[in-house]
CSV table of C-alpha atoms in Angstrom, one decimal:
chain,number,residue,atom,x,y,z
A,1,MET,CA,0.1,0.1,0.1
A,2,ALA,CA,1.3,3.5,-0.8
A,3,ASP,CA,1.7,6.2,1.7
A,4,LEU,CA,1.0,9.3,-0.6
A,5,THR,CA,2.0,12.7,0.5
A,6,VAL,CA,1.2,16.3,-0.8
A,7,GLY,CA,3.7,16.9,-3.6
A,8,ASP,CA,3.8,13.3,-4.9
A,9,ALA,CA,2.9,12.5,-8.5
A,10,ALA,CA,-0.4,10.7,-8.4
A,11,PRO,CA,-0.3,7.2,-9.7
A,12,ASP,CA,-1.9,6.5,-13.1
A,13,PHE,CA,-4.6,4.0,-13.6
A,14,ASP,CA,-6.7,2.7,-16.4
A,15,VAL,CA,-10.1,1.2,-15.2
A,16,PRO,CA,-13.3,0.6,-16.7
A,17,ARG,CA,-16.0,3.2,-16.0
A,18,ASP,CA,-19.7,3.8,-16.1
A,19,GLY,CA,-21.1,3.9,-19.7
A,20,GLY,CA,-18.7,1.2,-20.9
A,21,ASP,CA,-15.7,3.1,-21.6
A,22,ARG,CA,-12.2,3.4,-19.8
A,23,ILE,CA,-10.9,6.1,-17.6
A,24,SER,CA,-7.3,7.1,-16.9
A,25,LEU,CA,-5.8,9.8,-15.0
A,26,SER,CA,-3.4,10.5,-17.8
A,27,ALA,CA,-6.1,11.3,-19.9
A,28,PHE,CA,-6.6,14.3,-17.9
A,29,SER,CA,-3.1,15.7,-18.2
A,30,GLY,CA,-3.1,19.5,-18.1
A,31,ARG,CA,-6.3,19.7,-16.0
A,32,PRO,CA,-6.9,19.5,-12.3
A,33,VAL,CA,-8.5,16.4,-11.2
A,34,VAL,CA,-10.7,15.6,-8.2
A,35,LEU,CA,-10.3,11.8,-7.3
A,36,TYR,CA,-12.4,10.4,-4.9
A,37,PHE,CA,-12.6,7.0,-3.5
A,38,TYR,CA,-15.8,5.6,-1.9
A,39,PRO,CA,-16.7,2.2,-0.5
A,40,LYS,CA,-20.0,1.3,-2.4
A,41,ASP,CA,-22.6,2.5,-4.6
A,42,ASP,CA,-26.1,3.5,-3.4
A,43,THR,CA,-25.4,3.6,0.2
A,44,SER,CA,-26.3,6.5,2.3
A,45,GLY,CA,-22.9,8.4,2.6
A,46,CYS,CA,-21.6,7.4,-0.9
A,47,THR,CA,-25.0,8.5,-2.5
A,48,LYS,CA,-24.8,11.9,-0.4
A,49,GLU,CA,-21.3,12.5,-1.6
A,50,ALA,CA,-21.9,11.6,-5.2
A,51,ILE,CA,-25.0,14.0,-5.1
A,52,SER,CA,-22.9,16.9,-3.7
A,53,PHE,CA,-20.4,16.6,-6.3
A,54,THR,CA,-22.8,16.2,-9.2
A,55,GLU,CA,-24.7,19.6,-7.8
A,56,LEU,CA,-21.3,21.3,-8.1
A,57,ALA,CA,-20.2,19.9,-11.5
A,58,PRO,CA,-21.1,23.1,-13.2
A,59,GLU,CA,-18.5,24.9,-10.9
A,60,PHE,CA,-15.9,22.1,-11.2
A,61,GLU,CA,-16.4,22.3,-15.0
A,62,ALA,CA,-15.9,26.1,-15.1
A,63,ILE,CA,-12.4,25.9,-13.7
A,64,GLY,CA,-11.4,22.9,-16.1
A,65,ALA,CA,-11.4,20.4,-13.3
A,66,ALA,CA,-12.6,16.7,-13.8
A,67,VAL,CA,-14.4,14.9,-10.8
A,68,ILE,CA,-13.6,11.0,-10.7
A,69,GLY,CA,-15.1,8.6,-8.0
A,70,ILE,CA,-13.8,5.1,-7.7
A,71,SER,CA,-15.2,2.1,-5.7
A,72,PRO,CA,-14.7,-1.6,-6.1
A,73,ASP,CA,-18.3,-1.8,-7.7
A,74,SER,CA,-18.8,-3.1,-11.0
A,75,VAL,CA,-19.7,-1.0,-14.0
A,76,SER,CA,-23.1,-2.2,-14.2
A,77,LYS,CA,-23.6,-1.3,-10.6
A,78,HIS,CA,-21.9,2.2,-11.4
A,79,ASP,CA,-24.3,2.6,-14.4
A,80,LYS,CA,-27.5,1.8,-12.1
A,81,PHE,CA,-26.1,4.1,-9.4
A,82,ALA,CA,-25.5,7.0,-11.9
A,83,LYS,CA,-29.0,6.5,-13.7
A,84,LYS,CA,-31.0,6.4,-10.2
A,85,TYR,CA,-29.5,9.8,-9.0
A,86,SER,CA,-28.7,11.6,-12.2
A,87,LEU,CA,-25.0,11.5,-11.5
A,88,SER,CA,-23.0,13.7,-14.0
A,89,LEU,CA,-19.5,12.6,-12.7
A,90,ILE,CA,-17.2,9.7,-13.9
A,91,LEU,CA,-17.5,6.5,-11.9
A,92,GLY,CA,-14.3,4.1,-12.3
A,93,SER,CA,-14.5,0.5,-11.4
A,94,ASP,CA,-11.7,-0.7,-9.3
A,95,GLU,CA,-13.0,-4.2,-8.9
A,96,ASP,CA,-9.6,-5.8,-7.9
A,97,THR,CA,-8.8,-2.8,-5.7
A,98,GLN,CA,-5.5,-2.2,-7.3
A,99,VAL,CA,-6.1,1.5,-7.7
A,100,ALA,CA,-7.2,1.9,-4.2
A,101,GLN,CA,-4.3,0.0,-3.1
A,102,ARG,CA,-1.7,2.2,-4.9
A,103,TYR,CA,-3.5,5.3,-3.4
A,104,GLY,CA,-3.3,3.7,0.1
A,105,VAL,CA,-7.0,3.8,0.9
A,106,TRP,CA,-7.6,0.0,1.0
A,107,LYS,CA,-7.5,-0.6,4.5
A,108,GLU,CA,-8.5,-2.8,7.3
A,109,LYS,CA,-11.9,-1.6,8.7
A,110,SER,CA,-13.9,-2.6,11.6
A,111,MET,CA,-17.6,-2.7,12.1
A,112,TYR,CA,-19.4,-4.2,15.0
A,113,GLY,CA,-16.4,-6.1,15.9
A,114,ARG,CA,-15.8,-7.8,12.6
A,115,ARG,CA,-12.8,-6.9,10.8
A,116,TYR,CA,-12.4,-6.6,6.9
A,117,MET,CA,-10.8,-4.8,4.1
A,118,GLY,CA,-12.6,-1.9,2.4
A,119,ILE,CA,-12.1,1.7,1.0
A,120,GLU,CA,-11.3,4.4,3.5
A,121,ARG,CA,-13.4,7.2,2.2
A,122,THR,CA,-10.5,9.6,0.9
A,123,THR,CA,-10.2,12.3,-1.6
A,124,PHE,CA,-7.1,13.6,-3.6
A,125,LEU,CA,-6.9,16.9,-5.3
A,126,ILE,CA,-4.3,16.6,-8.2
A,127,ASP,CA,-3.0,19.6,-10.1
A,128,LYS,CA,-2.6,20.0,-13.7
A,129,ASP,CA,0.8,18.4,-13.8
A,130,GLY,CA,-0.2,15.3,-12.0
A,131,LYS,CA,0.9,16.3,-8.5
A,132,ILE,CA,-1.2,15.6,-5.5
A,133,THR,CA,-1.9,19.0,-3.9
A,134,ARG,CA,-4.4,18.1,-1.0
A,135,ILE,CA,-5.6,15.0,0.5
A,136,TRP,CA,-8.8,14.6,2.6
A,137,PRO,CA,-8.4,11.3,4.7
A,138,LYS,CA,-11.3,9.7,6.3
A,139,VAL,CA,-13.9,12.0,4.6
A,140,LYS,CA,-17.0,13.3,6.6
A,141,VAL,CA,-19.4,13.9,3.6
A,142,ALA,CA,-21.3,17.2,5.0
A,143,GLY,CA,-19.8,20.2,3.3
A,144,HIS,CA,-16.7,18.1,1.6
A,145,ALA,CA,-17.6,18.7,-2.0
A,146,GLU,CA,-17.9,22.3,-1.2
A,147,GLU,CA,-14.4,22.3,0.5
A,148,VAL,CA,-12.8,20.3,-2.4
A,149,LEU,CA,-14.3,23.0,-4.8
A,150,ALA,CA,-12.8,25.8,-2.7
A,151,SER,CA,-9.5,24.3,-3.0
A,152,ALA,CA,-9.5,23.4,-6.5
A,153,LYS,CA,-10.2,27.0,-7.3
A,154,ALA,CA,-7.2,28.1,-5.5
A,155,LEU,CA,-5.1,25.9,-7.8
């Protein structure tokens, strides 16, 4: 697992995405990218987070920033999730968790005394040169998209 810090080059990836295409970080070279990792489609926190980013999509677009959400869910689950909530962001499928591991967000978690591996909700702001400029670990959803937008505008 990676221990990425501000100033590091963001690891490139190439994964399937909603709608049937593929998405890679390198495809956004020259643009800022908001890369957020979330545990699971169509759960309370993940849905609120995706809707928040979607509501701010015009403002992210106005500054040229792409918003990419990645989870271990399949492309078909992403398609259903995006359609159900009219999401306008890119959803990448990391079923083998390789991208999450490279970004250091695939972690041991605990719920009701049971230990398991899963995504730790984390957001990375990546500048137009592919460098990580900000990391939000253990994200609390309320107000998060707005905070990320403010940081992206400051790039």
